[in-house]
mmCIF file of C-alpha atoms in Angstrom:
data_model
loop_
_atom_site.group_PDB
_atom_site.id
_atom_site.type_symbol
_atom_site.label_atom_id
_atom_site.label_comp_id
_atom_site.label_asym_id
_atom_site.label_seq_id
_atom_site.Cartn_x
_atom_site.Cartn_y
_atom_site.Cartn_z
ATOM 1 C CA ASN A 284 -11.502 13.234 -5.380
ATOM 2 C CA ALA A 285 -11.904 16.894 -3.582
ATOM 3 C CA GLY A 286 -12.884 16.246 -0.312
ATOM 4 C CA VAL A 287 -14.415 18.107 2.162
ATOM 5 C CA THR A 288 -13.657 22.429 1.029
ATOM 6 C CA GLN A 289 -14.150 24.804 3.234
ATOM 7 C CA THR A 290 -14.022 28.163 2.034
ATOM 8 C CA PRO A 291 -12.391 31.201 2.077
ATOM 9 C CA LYS A 292 -9.227 30.199 4.040
ATOM 10 C CA PHE A 293 -9.247 33.360 6.392
ATOM 11 C CA GLN A 294 -12.312 36.330 6.751
ATOM 12 C CA VAL A 295 -11.532 40.383 9.377
ATOM 13 C CA LEU A 296 -15.569 40.652 9.339
ATOM 14 C CA LYS A 297 -16.598 43.952 11.486
ATOM 15 C CA THR A 298 -19.215 42.896 14.551
ATOM 16 C CA GLY A 299 -22.425 42.929 13.258
ATOM 17 C CA GLN A 300 -22.161 41.952 9.865
ATOM 18 C CA SER A 301 -23.017 38.825 8.570
ATOM 19 C CA MET A 302 -21.129 36.279 6.032
ATOM 20 C CA THR A 303 -21.774 32.811 5.123
ATOM 21 C CA LEU A 304 -18.906 30.177 5.409
ATOM 22 C CA GLN A 305 -19.302 27.234 2.334
ATOM 23 C CA CYS A 306 -18.538 23.998 3.531
ATOM 24 C CA ALA A 307 -18.669 21.598 0.490
ATOM 25 C CA GLN A 308 -17.683 17.296 -0.323
ATOM 26 C CA ASP A 309 -17.765 15.418 -3.107
ATOM 27 C CA MET A 310 -18.334 11.649 -1.281
ATOM 28 C CA ASN A 311 -21.878 11.302 -0.910
ATOM 29 C CA HIS A 312 -21.631 11.469 2.284
ATOM 30 C CA GLU A 313 -24.724 12.151 4.103
ATOM 31 C CA TYR A 314 -24.133 12.992 7.611
ATOM 32 C CA MET A 315 -22.154 16.992 7.599
ATOM 33 C CA SER A 316 -20.995 18.926 10.835
ATOM 34 C CA TRP A 317 -19.518 22.427 11.302
ATOM 35 C CA TYR A 318 -17.777 22.243 14.552
ATOM 36 C CA ARG A 319 -15.147 25.740 16.110
ATOM 37 C CA GLN A 320 -12.070 25.271 17.836
ATOM 38 C CA ASP A 321 -10.906 26.785 20.506
ATOM 39 C CA PRO A 322 -7.614 27.832 21.934
ATOM 40 C CA GLY A 323 -8.093 25.042 25.234
ATOM 41 C CA MET A 324 -11.188 23.892 24.536
ATOM 42 C CA GLY A 325 -10.974 21.530 21.380
ATOM 43 C CA LEU A 326 -13.324 21.675 19.038
ATOM 44 C CA ARG A 327 -17.115 22.223 19.378
ATOM 45 C CA LEU A 328 -19.637 20.929 17.937
ATOM 46 C CA ILE A 329 -22.311 24.025 16.315
ATOM 47 C CA HIS A 330 -25.089 22.428 13.786
ATOM 48 C CA TYR A 331 -24.934 19.086 12.508
ATOM 49 C CA SER A 332 -27.123 16.970 9.079
ATOM 50 C CA VAL A 333 -27.995 13.997 8.946
ATOM 51 C CA GLY A 334 -29.012 14.086 5.189
ATOM 52 C CA ALA A 335 -30.542 16.937 2.890
ATOM 53 C CA GLY A 336 -33.581 18.925 3.930
ATOM 54 C CA ILE A 337 -32.714 17.973 7.425
ATOM 55 C CA THR A 338 -30.315 19.773 10.122
ATOM 56 C CA ASP A 339 -30.119 20.030 14.115
ATOM 57 C CA GLN A 340 -28.720 22.395 16.642
ATOM 58 C CA GLY A 341 -25.307 20.760 18.369
ATOM 59 C CA GLU A 342 -23.238 22.424 21.658
ATOM 60 C CA VAL A 343 -22.942 25.638 20.691
ATOM 61 C CA PRO A 344 -25.024 26.794 18.017
ATOM 62 C CA ASN A 345 -25.923 30.348 19.257
ATOM 63 C CA GLY A 346 -25.361 32.807 16.983
ATOM 64 C CA TYR A 347 -25.426 30.614 13.259
ATOM 65 C CA ASN A 348 -27.305 29.617 11.024
ATOM 66 C CA VAL A 349 -27.323 26.148 8.580
ATOM 67 C CA SER A 350 -29.682 24.842 5.882
ATOM 68 C CA ARG A 351 -28.514 21.481 3.469
ATOM 69 C CA SER A 352 -30.924 21.569 0.251
ATOM 70 C CA THR A 353 -28.267 19.258 -1.014
ATOM 71 C CA THR A 354 -26.395 16.632 -0.191
ATOM 72 C CA GLU A 355 -23.060 18.498 -0.851
ATOM 73 C CA ASP A 356 -23.549 22.322 -0.014
ATOM 74 C CA PHE A 357 -24.140 22.323 3.683
ATOM 75 C CA PRO A 358 -22.967 26.463 4.310
ATOM 76 C CA LEU A 359 -22.666 28.011 8.045
ATOM 77 C CA ARG A 360 -24.416 31.753 8.038
ATOM 78 C CA LEU A 361 -23.129 33.677 11.152
ATOM 79 C CA LEU A 362 -26.422 35.938 10.892
ATOM 80 C CA SER A 363 -24.517 39.530 13.410
ATOM 81 C CA ALA A 364 -21.220 38.944 14.176
ATOM 82 C CA ALA A 365 -19.530 39.073 17.464
ATOM 83 C CA PRO A 366 -16.016 39.003 18.442
ATOM 84 C CA SER A 367 -17.335 35.660 20.277
ATOM 85 C CA GLN A 368 -16.926 34.050 17.033
ATOM 86 C CA THR A 369 -12.983 34.505 16.761
ATOM 87 C CA SER A 370 -12.070 31.353 16.029
ATOM 88 C CA VAL A 371 -11.272 28.602 12.992
ATOM 89 C CA TYR A 372 -14.491 26.386 11.391
ATOM 90 C CA PHE A 373 -14.066 23.347 10.523
ATOM 91 C CA CYS A 374 -16.537 21.709 8.548
ATOM 92 C CA ALA A 375 -16.744 17.876 8.780
ATOM 93 C CA SER A 376 -18.292 14.521 6.631
ATOM 94 C CA SER A 377 -19.363 10.905 6.807
ATOM 95 C CA TYR A 378 -20.397 8.242 5.502
ATOM 96 C CA SER A 379 -23.365 7.583 7.450
ATOM 97 C CA LYS A 380 -25.792 9.220 9.299
ATOM 98 C CA THR A 381 -26.149 6.332 12.018
ATOM 99 C CA LEU A 382 -22.660 5.139 12.729
ATOM 100 C CA ALA A 383 -19.469 7.164 13.721
ATOM 101 C CA ASN A 384 -17.372 6.082 11.362
ATOM 102 C CA GLU A 385 -14.555 8.090 10.494
ATOM 103 C CA GLN A 386 -15.627 11.864 9.992
ATOM 104 C CA PHE A 387 -13.535 13.861 7.328
ATOM 105 C CA PHE A 388 -12.486 17.237 7.770
ATOM 106 C CA GLY A 389 -11.370 20.061 5.617
ATOM 107 C CA PRO A 390 -9.183 22.386 5.469
ATOM 108 C CA GLY A 391 -10.808 24.854 7.804
ATOM 109 C CA THR A 392 -11.647 28.699 7.895
ATOM 110 C CA ARG A 393 -10.093 30.820 10.302
ATOM 111 C CA LEU A 394 -12.660 34.397 11.529
ATOM 112 C CA THR A 395 -11.561 37.670 12.696
ATOM 113 C CA VAL A 396 -14.383 39.298 14.069
ATOM 114 C CA LEU A 397 -13.155 43.033 15.151
ATOM 115 C CA ALA B 1205 -22.676 13.604 31.024
ATOM 116 C CA GLN B 1206 -20.131 12.783 28.628
ATOM 117 C CA LYS B 1207 -16.593 13.681 28.756
ATOM 118 C CA VAL B 1208 -13.057 14.045 27.425
ATOM 119 C CA THR B 1209 -9.736 14.403 29.336
ATOM 120 C CA GLN B 1210 -6.667 15.157 27.860
ATOM 121 C CA ALA B 1211 -4.413 16.739 31.309
ATOM 122 C CA GLN B 1212 -1.522 16.697 28.782
ATOM 123 C CA THR B 1213 -1.407 19.694 27.798
ATOM 124 C CA GLU B 1214 2.618 19.696 25.581
ATOM 125 C CA ILE B 1215 4.423 17.574 25.723
ATOM 126 C CA SER B 1216 8.547 17.769 24.451
ATOM 127 C CA VAL B 1217 10.834 15.107 23.878
ATOM 128 C CA VAL B 1218 14.150 14.479 21.864
ATOM 129 C CA GLU B 1219 13.486 12.167 18.404
ATOM 130 C CA LYS B 1220 13.121 9.014 18.999
ATOM 131 C CA GLU B 1221 12.031 8.524 22.419
ATOM 132 C CA ASP B 1222 8.716 6.993 22.875
ATOM 133 C CA VAL B 1223 5.824 9.907 24.099
ATOM 134 C CA THR B 1224 2.375 7.846 25.763
ATOM 135 C CA LEU B 1225 -0.534 10.678 24.927
ATOM 136 C CA ASP B 1226 -3.791 10.506 27.539
ATOM 137 C CA CYS B 1227 -6.469 9.962 26.815
ATOM 138 C CA VAL B 1228 -9.182 9.812 29.674
ATOM 139 C CA TYR B 1229 -13.187 9.288 29.176
ATOM 140 C CA GLU B 1230 -16.812 8.915 31.110
ATOM 141 C CA THR B 1231 -20.058 8.640 29.230
ATOM 142 C CA ARG B 1232 -22.339 6.421 30.757
ATOM 143 C CA ASP B 1233 -23.316 4.294 27.682
ATOM 144 C CA THR B 1234 -22.337 0.611 26.433
ATOM 145 C CA THR B 1235 -21.784 1.251 22.808
ATOM 146 C CA TYR B 1236 -19.517 4.534 22.067
ATOM 147 C CA TYR B 1237 -17.018 4.773 20.184
ATOM 148 C CA LEU B 1238 -13.536 6.643 20.866
ATOM 149 C CA PHE B 1239 -11.693 8.215 18.061
ATOM 150 C CA TRP B 1240 -7.690 10.174 17.515
ATOM 151 C CA TYR B 1241 -7.762 12.940 15.008
ATOM 152 C CA LYS B 1242 -3.900 14.880 14.384
ATOM 153 C CA GLN B 1243 -3.520 18.834 13.559
ATOM 154 C CA PRO B 1244 -0.738 19.077 12.081
ATOM 155 C CA PRO B 1245 1.011 22.684 12.246
ATOM 156 C CA SER B 1246 -0.752 22.775 8.858
ATOM 157 C CA GLY B 1247 -3.709 22.380 10.637
ATOM 158 C CA GLU B 1248 -6.474 20.132 9.130
ATOM 159 C CA LEU B 1249 -7.454 17.412 11.347
ATOM 160 C CA VAL B 1250 -5.902 14.112 10.045
ATOM 161 C CA PHE B 1251 -8.443 10.568 11.108
ATOM 162 C CA LEU B 1252 -6.206 8.037 13.210
ATOM 163 C CA ILE B 1253 -8.122 5.856 14.543
ATOM 164 C CA ARG B 1254 -11.299 4.395 15.748
ATOM 165 C CA ARG B 1255 -13.130 1.738 18.815
ATOM 166 C CA ASN B 1256 -16.085 0.929 19.582
ATOM 167 C CA SER B 1257 -16.629 -0.132 23.252
ATOM 168 C CA PHE B 1258 -16.582 -3.425 22.982
ATOM 169 C CA ASP B 1259 -12.964 -3.951 21.133
ATOM 170 C CA GLU B 1260 -10.748 -3.601 24.006
ATOM 171 C CA GLN B 1261 -7.622 -5.505 21.964
ATOM 172 C CA ASN B 1262 -5.009 -3.094 21.950
ATOM 173 C CA GLU B 1263 -4.389 -1.765 18.197
ATOM 174 C CA ILE B 1264 -0.689 -1.213 16.387
ATOM 175 C CA SER B 1265 0.039 0.358 13.295
ATOM 176 C CA GLY B 1266 3.831 1.785 12.618
ATOM 177 C CA ARG B 1267 5.257 3.496 15.402
ATOM 178 C CA TYR B 1268 0.965 4.219 16.839
ATOM 179 C CA SER B 1269 0.124 1.708 19.093
ATOM 180 C CA TRP B 1270 -4.022 2.409 21.270
ATOM 181 C CA ASN B 1271 -4.236 0.678 24.671
ATOM 182 C CA PHE B 1272 -8.077 0.824 25.577
ATOM 183 C CA GLN B 1273 -8.922 0.058 28.762
ATOM 184 C CA LYS B 1274 -12.563 0.030 29.364
ATOM 185 C CA SER B 1275 -12.182 -0.427 33.340
ATOM 186 C CA THR B 1276 -10.309 2.396 33.418
ATOM 187 C CA SER B 1277 -11.906 4.073 31.180
ATOM 188 C CA SER B 1278 -8.634 5.848 29.071
ATOM 189 C CA PHE B 1279 -7.744 5.052 25.320
ATOM 190 C CA ASN B 1280 -4.463 6.307 25.453
ATOM 191 C CA PHE B 1281 -1.966 6.586 21.907
ATOM 192 C CA THR B 1282 1.960 6.192 22.067
ATOM 193 C CA ILE B 1283 4.784 7.016 19.777
ATOM 194 C CA THR B 1284 7.537 4.681 19.696
ATOM 195 C CA ALA B 1285 10.945 5.825 18.198
ATOM 196 C CA SER B 1286 8.885 9.976 17.960
ATOM 197 C CA GLN B 1287 9.714 11.594 14.966
ATOM 198 C CA VAL B 1288 9.942 15.528 14.238
ATOM 199 C CA VAL B 1289 6.932 15.160 11.742
ATOM 200 C CA ASP B 1290 5.226 13.783 14.795
ATOM 201 C CA SER B 1291 4.247 17.450 16.445
ATOM 202 C CA ALA B 1292 1.107 18.582 16.099
ATOM 203 C CA VAL B 1293 -1.241 18.524 18.558
ATOM 204 C CA TYR B 1294 -3.010 15.184 19.112
ATOM 205 C CA PHE B 1295 -7.410 15.383 19.952
ATOM 206 C CA CYS B 1296 -8.800 12.330 21.717
ATOM 207 C CA ALA B 1297 -12.729 12.416 20.557
ATOM 208 C CA LEU B 1298 -15.707 10.566 22.362
ATOM 209 C CA SER B 1299 -19.217 10.184 19.922
ATOM 210 C CA GLU B 1300 -21.257 11.603 21.616
ATOM 211 C CA ALA B 1301 -24.653 8.906 22.222
ATOM 212 C CA GLU B 1302 -28.333 9.948 21.917
ATOM 213 C CA TYR B 1303 -31.418 7.720 22.731
ATOM 214 C CA GLY B 1304 -29.073 4.685 23.366
ATOM 215 C CA GLY B 1305 -26.779 4.043 20.394
ATOM 216 C CA ALA B 1306 -23.773 6.095 18.955
ATOM 217 C CA THR B 1307 -23.932 8.957 17.169
ATOM 218 C CA ASN B 1308 -21.320 11.390 15.052
ATOM 219 C CA LYS B 1309 -21.258 13.792 17.651
ATOM 220 C CA LEU B 1310 -18.054 13.643 18.381
ATOM 221 C CA ILE B 1311 -16.717 15.535 22.112
ATOM 222 C CA PHE B 1312 -13.447 16.184 21.871
ATOM 223 C CA GLY B 1313 -10.248 17.343 24.658
ATOM 224 C CA THR B 1314 -8.814 19.831 24.703
ATOM 225 C CA GLY B 1315 -6.036 18.175 22.772
ATOM 226 C CA THR B 1316 -1.852 17.637 23.592
ATOM 227 C CA LEU B 1317 0.387 20.154 22.117
ATOM 228 C CA LEU B 1318 3.130 17.198 20.998
ATOM 229 C CA ALA B 1319 7.102 18.760 20.689
ATOM 230 C CA VAL B 1320 9.290 16.389 18.787
ATOM 231 C CA GLN B 1321 13.153 18.546 19.581
ATOM 232 C CA PRO B 1322 15.779 17.109 16.812
#
């Protein structure tokens, strides 16, 4: 199993550009989520999904969109990048959508918005 | 409101010293889960432990041990005989509650950077 994979590993954008961060898992996990990590702030939840076709907002959803058309994939879209979105983004997945289980994290995407 | 506080921003120890990382949480729920994750310099997040609110037994795994005390809302992590490979950022996290039940939505502390000097 590859676990949770994320692409790209690094990305530089200009203000106003859009892009999609890819996330995929091969563990047949129901639950998937996106976090951003900023210095001194820990990780904060952006969006999450409890199954294909179901998504919901986390703590910091503004400026991001998600969709979950398959169990495996959970892409994160930045609609119009802003410097405040410079961060490290982590995708995570968990077997159960109803219990607080161990979450498996991807390697992260480091995004810089100029 | 739910919150996780890791007051220690950075800790520096010399190899073979014992070190305790503090975690204090706030929640009004009776059912919740607590986690510790390790983030080594390579950047990935590694799961260490999950503990539910009904299990206050301390846990030991090799050189790692965890002390869960509901009376003080703390879930502290101790590394015995620290090694250079333990150098990392350690995050404590609390499962967010919804409709009376624990969810996979995690509330993270700000992390503690542990530097183990040889």
